[in-house]
Amino acid sequence: MSDKEFDVIVFGATSFVGQIVCEYLHNEYKDDSLRWAAAGRSEAKLRELQTRLGATDDTMPLRIADAADGDSLAALCRQARVMISTVGPYALYGEPMVKACVETGTDYCDLTGETQWIQRMVETYSEQAEATGARIVHCCGFDSIPSDLGVLFLQQAAQSEFGAPCTNVKMRVKAMRGGASGGTIASLINVIREASKDPALRKALANPYAICPENFRPKTRQHNVKSAEFDQDFNAWVAPFVMAAINTRVVHRSNALAGGAWGEGFRYDEAVLTGKGLKGRLGALSMAAGIGGLMVGGAIPPTRWLLERFVLPKPGEGPSKEEQLNGFFDLRFIGRTESNEVVKVKVTGDRDPGYGSTAKMLTHAALCLGETSREQRAGGIWTPATAMGETLIERLSLHAGLTFERS
């Protein structure tokens, strides 16, 4: 992949998802020519992880760097072709690594779902990344690879079959099994905390084009599933999907970076299917109430403290290995062209979406980015679909347990 010491370095290797990424790399590539290392601020914790995985300094080299020490991050970046960062919440701890990657021209992938932080990174580092050649790709986990690449796959099918893109696309979560980690919850609570204090931030988060380039601000009104609704296209009730807030923004950025290939009037929304009839309606109402309660509770300091102290998982906690292996996801997409031709596709994963599957998606996104030449994709802040596109779809289908198919 490069003449640097390492093809990939996992920064935040002892975090919950970082450990899963390292275990995956160790198991899949220990007899391969891939050169990778695990990095973090605590040598003791890194050694403990190395021992637990049965790795050595030869099969899993260790590097020490601290998110609060810019010099150590820059030195780390100079050793790698691609940095994987799992250090979150990114809004609190993520910027120094992005800065170091941009300044050293190092490629970067993460699994953030924090819209407000991505917006700041785009505004602060886009021009410099273009100048240094660093390719920065956020959202390389369950949020938002299945949504972003699912829409790309659907649009490619529409262009192939009808010679035109779909101007209206919906994604519906048909089924999903998996747990949440404390790190993910901490990131979500931090977004709620920031938004509760800042009216300007709340306005930005409500903007479907929040992370699009400044010159791409369509007037198209986007639908946002906020409560229980009956969806005629799927003949079922739907409820809000907690990750829609980031996934829809990433998909719109992909359209913008592709020059508005799907049209400035392109519409996209996401929701969870809860079934038909009274049972489906009650399920949708219950799910909507639960999400609403979390958002309200997270915005009020005393309630937020109670949730973090007694209800929600702590950072470092998450689903067991058995839960990861037994998890899965099944997403369904339906798109319509301006002439009302219909395209349906589905995207599935063979592990729990947030961790087992996310670790594989993040790993292969980084490997794919490292194998993508600067001639194919120049420096800048990209989405998975615009940085790697069909090549990443193929790689995830071959190696990461994902499927992309017509339905």
Coordinates of C-alpha atoms in Angstrom, one line a residue:
M1 CA 0.0 0.0 0.0
S2 CA 2.8 2.4 0.7
D3 CA 6.5 2.9 1.5
K4 CA 5.6 4.0 5.1
E5 CA 6.3 1.8 8.0
F6 CA 2.6 0.8 8.4
D7 CA -0.3 0.5 6.0
V8 CA -2.8 1.0 8.8
I9 CA -2.6 2.2 12.4
V10 CA -5.6 1.7 14.7
F11 CA -5.7 4.7 17.1
G12 CA -7.8 4.2 20.2
A13 CA -7.0 0.4 20.0
T14 CA -8.2 -0.2 23.5
S15 CA -11.6 1.4 23.1
F16 CA -14.5 -1.0 22.8
V17 CA -14.7 -1.0 19.0
G18 CA -10.9 -0.5 18.7
Q19 CA -10.4 -3.9 20.4
I20 CA -12.8 -5.5 17.9
V21 CA -11.0 -3.9 15.0
C22 CA -7.6 -5.1 16.3
E23 CA -8.9 -8.6 16.9
Y24 CA -10.3 -8.7 13.4
L25 CA -7.0 -7.5 11.9
H26 CA -5.0 -10.0 14.0
N27 CA -7.2 -12.9 13.0
E28 CA -7.6 -12.1 9.3
Y29 CA -4.1 -10.7 8.4
K30 CA -1.5 -12.3 10.8
D31 CA -0.2 -14.4 7.9
D32 CA -0.7 -11.6 5.3
S33 CA 1.7 -8.9 4.1
L34 CA -0.5 -6.2 5.6
R35 CA 1.5 -4.0 8.0
W36 CA -0.5 -2.6 10.8
A37 CA -0.1 -1.4 14.4
A38 CA -2.2 -0.6 17.4
A39 CA -1.9 2.8 19.1
G40 CA -3.2 4.5 22.2
R41 CA -2.0 6.5 25.2
S42 CA -1.6 3.6 27.7
E43 CA 1.1 1.1 27.0
A44 CA -0.2 -1.1 29.8
K45 CA -3.6 -1.4 28.2
L46 CA -2.1 -2.0 24.8
R47 CA 0.1 -4.8 26.2
E48 CA -3.0 -6.3 27.9
L49 CA -4.8 -6.3 24.5
Q50 CA -1.8 -7.7 22.8
T51 CA -1.6 -10.6 25.3
R52 CA -5.3 -11.3 25.2
L53 CA -5.2 -11.6 21.4
G54 CA -2.2 -13.9 21.5
A55 CA -0.2 -11.3 19.5
T56 CA 3.4 -10.2 19.6
D57 CA 5.4 -7.1 18.8
D58 CA 6.0 -8.7 15.3
T59 CA 2.3 -9.4 14.6
M60 CA 0.8 -6.4 16.4
P61 CA 3.3 -3.6 16.9
L62 CA 2.4 -1.0 19.5
R63 CA 2.7 2.7 19.4
I64 CA 2.1 5.3 22.1
A65 CA 0.3 8.6 21.3
D66 CA -2.1 10.8 23.1
A67 CA -5.1 12.7 21.6
A68 CA -4.1 15.7 23.7
D69 CA -0.5 15.7 22.4
G70 CA -0.4 17.1 18.8
D71 CA 3.3 16.3 18.4
S72 CA 2.8 12.6 19.2
L73 CA -0.1 12.4 16.8
A74 CA 1.9 13.9 14.0
A75 CA 4.7 11.5 14.6
L76 CA 2.2 8.6 14.6
C77 CA 0.7 9.8 11.3
R78 CA 4.1 10.0 9.6
Q79 CA 4.4 6.2 10.2
A80 CA 1.1 5.3 8.5
R81 CA -0.6 5.3 5.1
V82 CA -4.1 5.3 6.8
M83 CA -5.1 6.1 10.3
I84 CA -8.2 4.5 11.8
S85 CA -9.5 6.5 14.7
T86 CA -11.9 5.1 17.3
V87 CA -11.4 7.8 19.9
G88 CA -14.7 9.3 20.7
P89 CA -16.9 11.2 21.4
Y90 CA -15.2 12.8 18.4
A91 CA -16.6 16.2 19.3
L92 CA -14.6 16.0 22.5
Y93 CA -11.4 14.1 21.4
G94 CA -11.4 13.7 17.7
E95 CA -10.1 16.9 16.1
P96 CA -6.4 16.7 17.0
M97 CA -6.1 13.4 15.0
V98 CA -7.9 14.9 12.0
K99 CA -5.6 18.0 12.2
A100 CA -2.5 15.8 12.4
C101 CA -3.6 13.7 9.4
V102 CA -4.4 16.8 7.3
E103 CA -1.1 18.4 8.1
T104 CA 0.9 15.3 7.3
G105 CA -1.1 14.3 4.2
T106 CA -2.2 11.0 5.9
D107 CA -5.5 9.3 5.0
Y108 CA -8.0 8.8 7.7
C109 CA -11.2 6.9 8.5
D110 CA -13.4 6.9 11.6
L111 CA -16.9 5.8 12.7
T112 CA -18.3 9.1 14.0
G113 CA -22.0 9.8 13.8
E114 CA -21.7 13.4 15.2
T115 CA -23.1 15.8 12.5
Q116 CA -22.0 18.9 14.3
W117 CA -18.4 17.7 14.6
I118 CA -18.2 16.7 10.9
Q119 CA -19.5 20.1 10.0
R120 CA -16.7 21.7 12.0
M121 CA -14.1 19.5 10.4
V122 CA -15.4 20.3 6.9
E123 CA -15.4 24.0 7.5
T124 CA -11.9 23.9 9.2
Y125 CA -9.9 21.4 7.2
S126 CA -11.4 20.9 3.7
E127 CA -9.0 23.3 1.9
Q128 CA -5.9 22.2 3.7
A129 CA -6.8 18.5 3.0
E130 CA -7.1 19.2 -0.6
A131 CA -3.7 20.9 -0.6
T132 CA -1.8 18.2 1.4
G133 CA -3.6 15.2 -0.3
A134 CA -5.1 13.8 2.9
R135 CA -8.3 11.9 2.2
I136 CA -10.5 12.3 5.3
V137 CA -13.5 9.9 5.4
H138 CA -15.9 10.1 8.3
C139 CA -18.8 7.7 9.1
C140 CA -17.2 4.4 8.0
G141 CA -19.3 2.2 10.3
F142 CA -23.0 1.3 10.5
D143 CA -23.5 5.0 10.3
S144 CA -23.3 5.6 7.5
I145 CA -21.8 3.0 5.1
P146 CA -25.0 0.8 4.6
S147 CA -27.1 3.9 3.9
D148 CA -24.5 5.8 1.8
L149 CA -23.5 2.8 -0.3
G150 CA -27.0 1.4 -0.4
V151 CA -28.2 4.6 -2.1
L152 CA -25.2 4.5 -4.5
F153 CA -26.0 0.9 -5.4
L154 CA -29.7 1.8 -6.0
Q155 CA -28.8 4.8 -8.1
Q156 CA -26.4 2.7 -10.2
A157 CA -29.2 0.2 -10.8
A158 CA -31.6 3.0 -11.8
Q159 CA -29.1 4.5 -14.2
S160 CA -28.4 1.1 -15.7
E161 CA -32.1 0.1 -16.1
F162 CA -33.8 3.4 -16.7
G163 CA -31.0 5.8 -17.8
A164 CA -32.0 8.2 -15.0
P165 CA -31.4 8.5 -11.2
C166 CA -34.1 8.1 -8.6
T167 CA -35.1 11.5 -7.3
N168 CA -36.9 10.1 -4.3
V169 CA -35.4 7.3 -2.1
K170 CA -36.5 5.8 1.2
M171 CA -34.5 3.5 3.5
R172 CA -36.4 1.3 6.0
V173 CA -34.9 -0.9 8.7
K174 CA -36.7 -4.1 8.2
A175 CA -34.9 -6.1 10.9
M176 CA -31.9 -5.5 13.2
R177 CA -30.4 -7.2 16.2
G178 CA -27.5 -5.8 18.3
G179 CA -26.6 -3.9 21.4
A180 CA -25.2 -0.4 21.9
S181 CA -21.9 0.4 23.5
G182 CA -21.2 3.0 26.1
G183 CA -19.0 4.9 23.6
T184 CA -21.9 5.3 21.2
I185 CA -24.3 6.4 23.9
A186 CA -21.7 8.9 25.2
S187 CA -21.4 10.4 21.7
L188 CA -25.2 10.7 21.4
I189 CA -25.5 12.2 24.8
N190 CA -22.8 14.7 24.0
V191 CA -24.6 15.8 20.8
I192 CA -27.8 16.3 22.8
R193 CA -25.9 18.2 25.5
E194 CA -24.3 20.6 23.0
A195 CA -27.6 21.2 21.1
S196 CA -29.5 21.9 24.3
K197 CA -27.1 24.8 25.0
D198 CA -26.8 26.3 21.5
P199 CA -29.8 27.4 19.4
A200 CA -27.5 27.9 16.4
L201 CA -26.4 24.3 16.7
R202 CA -29.9 23.1 16.9
K203 CA -30.7 25.0 13.7
A204 CA -27.7 23.5 12.0
L205 CA -28.5 20.0 13.1
A206 CA -32.0 20.4 11.7
N207 CA -30.6 21.3 8.3
P208 CA -30.5 18.2 6.0
Y209 CA -27.7 19.9 4.0
A210 CA -25.6 20.7 7.1
I211 CA -22.4 19.0 5.9
C212 CA -22.8 19.8 2.2
P213 CA -20.5 22.3 0.6
E214 CA -21.6 25.9 1.0
N215 CA -22.4 26.1 -2.7
F216 CA -24.9 23.2 -2.5
R217 CA -28.0 24.3 -0.6
P218 CA -31.1 23.1 -2.5
K219 CA -34.5 24.4 -1.4
T220 CA -36.0 21.0 -1.6
R221 CA -38.0 20.2 1.6
Q222 CA -36.8 16.9 3.1
H223 CA -39.2 14.6 4.9
N224 CA -38.2 13.7 8.4
V225 CA -40.0 10.8 10.2
K226 CA -40.5 12.2 13.7
S227 CA -43.4 10.1 14.9
A228 CA -45.5 7.0 14.0
E229 CA -46.5 7.1 10.3
F230 CA -48.1 4.6 7.8
D231 CA -45.8 4.2 4.8
Q232 CA -47.8 3.3 1.7
D233 CA -44.7 2.2 -0.3
F234 CA -44.0 -0.5 2.3
N235 CA -47.6 -1.0 3.4
A236 CA -46.5 -0.9 7.0
W237 CA -46.2 1.5 10.0
V238 CA -42.8 3.2 10.5
A239 CA -41.1 4.8 13.5
P240 CA -38.2 7.3 13.7
F241 CA -34.7 5.8 13.2
V242 CA -32.2 7.2 15.6
M243 CA -29.3 7.2 13.0
A244 CA -31.3 9.0 10.3
A245 CA -30.0 12.3 11.6
I246 CA -26.5 11.5 10.5
N247 CA -27.2 9.0 7.6
T248 CA -29.4 11.4 5.6
R249 CA -26.8 14.2 5.9
V250 CA -24.0 11.9 4.6
V251 CA -26.2 10.8 1.7
H252 CA -26.9 14.4 0.8
R253 CA -23.2 15.2 1.0
S254 CA -22.5 12.3 -1.4
N255 CA -25.0 13.8 -3.9
A256 CA -23.4 17.2 -3.5
L257 CA -19.8 16.0 -3.9
A258 CA -20.9 14.0 -7.0
G259 CA -22.0 17.3 -8.5
G260 CA -25.7 16.8 -7.7
A261 CA -25.8 13.7 -9.8
W262 CA -29.2 12.7 -8.4
G263 CA -30.6 16.2 -8.9
E264 CA -30.9 19.1 -6.6
G265 CA -34.5 18.0 -5.9
F266 CA -33.3 14.6 -4.6
R267 CA -35.2 13.5 -1.5
Y268 CA -34.1 10.9 1.0
D269 CA -35.4 9.7 4.4
E270 CA -35.0 6.8 6.8
A271 CA -37.3 5.0 9.3
V272 CA -37.8 1.7 11.0
L273 CA -40.5 -0.7 9.9
T274 CA -42.7 -1.8 12.8
G275 CA -45.3 -3.9 11.0
K276 CA -49.0 -3.7 9.8
G277 CA -52.2 -3.2 11.6
L278 CA -52.7 -2.2 15.2
K279 CA -49.6 -4.1 16.4
G280 CA -47.5 -2.2 13.9
R281 CA -49.0 1.1 14.9
L282 CA -48.5 0.5 18.6
G283 CA -44.9 -0.6 18.0
A284 CA -44.2 2.6 16.0
L285 CA -45.8 4.8 18.8
S286 CA -43.8 3.0 21.4
M287 CA -40.5 3.4 19.5
A288 CA -41.2 7.0 18.8
A289 CA -41.9 7.7 22.5
G290 CA -38.7 5.9 23.6
I291 CA -36.5 8.0 21.3
G292 CA -38.3 11.1 22.2
G293 CA -37.8 10.4 25.9
L294 CA -34.1 9.8 25.4
M295 CA -33.7 13.1 23.6
V296 CA -35.6 15.0 26.2
G297 CA -34.0 13.3 29.1
G298 CA -30.5 13.8 27.7
A299 CA -31.1 17.5 27.3
I300 CA -32.0 18.1 31.0
P301 CA -28.9 17.9 33.3
P302 CA -30.4 16.1 36.3
T303 CA -32.2 13.5 34.1
R304 CA -29.1 13.2 31.9
W305 CA -27.0 12.4 35.0
L306 CA -29.5 9.7 36.1
L307 CA -29.5 8.1 32.7
E308 CA -25.7 8.1 32.5
R309 CA -25.3 6.9 36.1
F310 CA -28.0 4.2 36.3
V311 CA -29.5 3.3 32.9
L312 CA -27.2 3.7 29.9
P313 CA -24.0 1.6 29.3
K314 CA -20.7 3.2 30.4
P315 CA -17.8 3.9 27.9
G316 CA -15.9 0.7 27.4
E317 CA -19.1 -1.4 27.9
G318 CA -21.0 -3.0 25.0
P319 CA -22.5 -6.2 23.5
S320 CA -20.9 -9.5 24.3
K321 CA -19.0 -11.5 21.6
E322 CA -22.0 -13.8 21.4
E323 CA -24.3 -10.9 20.8
Q324 CA -22.0 -9.5 18.1
L325 CA -21.8 -12.8 16.3
N326 CA -25.6 -13.4 16.5
G327 CA -26.5 -9.9 15.4
F328 CA -27.5 -8.8 11.9
F329 CA -29.2 -6.0 10.0
D330 CA -31.6 -6.0 7.0
L331 CA -32.2 -2.6 5.3
R332 CA -34.6 -2.0 2.5
F333 CA -34.5 0.8 -0.1
I334 CA -37.1 2.0 -2.6
G335 CA -36.4 4.6 -5.1
R336 CA -38.5 6.4 -7.8
T337 CA -37.3 8.2 -10.8
E338 CA -39.0 11.4 -12.1
S339 CA -41.0 9.2 -14.5
N340 CA -42.1 7.0 -11.5
E341 CA -40.0 3.9 -12.4
V342 CA -39.3 2.0 -9.2
V343 CA -36.1 0.4 -8.0
K344 CA -35.9 -1.7 -4.9
V345 CA -32.7 -3.0 -3.2
K346 CA -31.6 -4.4 0.1
V347 CA -28.5 -4.2 2.2
T348 CA -27.7 -6.8 4.8
G349 CA -25.0 -7.5 7.3
D350 CA -24.0 -10.7 9.1
R351 CA -23.0 -9.3 12.5
D352 CA -24.5 -6.9 15.0
P353 CA -24.6 -3.5 13.2
G354 CA -22.9 -1.3 15.8
Y355 CA -19.8 -3.4 16.6
G356 CA -19.3 -6.8 14.9
S357 CA -20.3 -5.4 11.5
T358 CA -19.0 -1.9 12.1
A359 CA -15.5 -3.2 12.9
K360 CA -15.3 -5.0 9.6
M361 CA -16.7 -2.1 7.6
L362 CA -14.3 0.3 9.2
T363 CA -11.3 -2.0 8.6
H364 CA -12.1 -2.6 5.0
A365 CA -12.9 1.1 4.4
A366 CA -9.4 2.0 5.6
L367 CA -7.8 -0.8 3.5
C368 CA -9.8 0.2 0.4
L369 CA -8.9 3.9 0.9
G370 CA -5.2 3.0 1.2
E371 CA -5.4 1.1 -2.1
T372 CA -7.1 4.0 -3.8
S373 CA -4.6 6.1 -5.7
R374 CA -4.4 9.9 -5.4
E375 CA -5.2 9.9 -9.2
Q376 CA -8.5 8.1 -8.5
R377 CA -9.4 10.3 -5.5
A378 CA -7.6 13.5 -4.5
G379 CA -7.3 15.0 -1.1
G380 CA -10.3 16.4 0.7
I381 CA -13.1 15.4 3.1
W382 CA -15.2 12.7 1.5
T383 CA -18.0 10.3 2.2
P384 CA -17.6 6.5 1.8
A385 CA -19.6 6.6 -1.5
T386 CA -17.5 9.4 -3.0
A387 CA -14.1 8.3 -1.7
M388 CA -14.4 4.6 -2.7
G389 CA -17.8 3.9 -4.2
E390 CA -18.3 0.7 -6.1
T391 CA -14.9 -0.6 -5.1
L392 CA -15.8 -0.5 -1.5
I393 CA -19.2 -2.2 -2.2
E394 CA -17.3 -5.0 -3.9
R395 CA -14.8 -5.3 -1.1
L396 CA -17.5 -5.3 1.7
S397 CA -19.4 -8.0 -0.2
L398 CA -16.3 -10.2 -0.6
H399 CA -14.8 -9.8 2.9
A400 CA -17.1 -8.1 5.4
G401 CA -20.3 -10.1 5.3
L402 CA -22.4 -7.4 3.6
T403 CA -24.8 -8.0 0.7
F404 CA -26.0 -5.4 -1.8
E405 CA -28.7 -6.8 -4.1
R406 CA -31.9 -6.0 -5.9
S407 CA -35.1 -7.0 -4.0

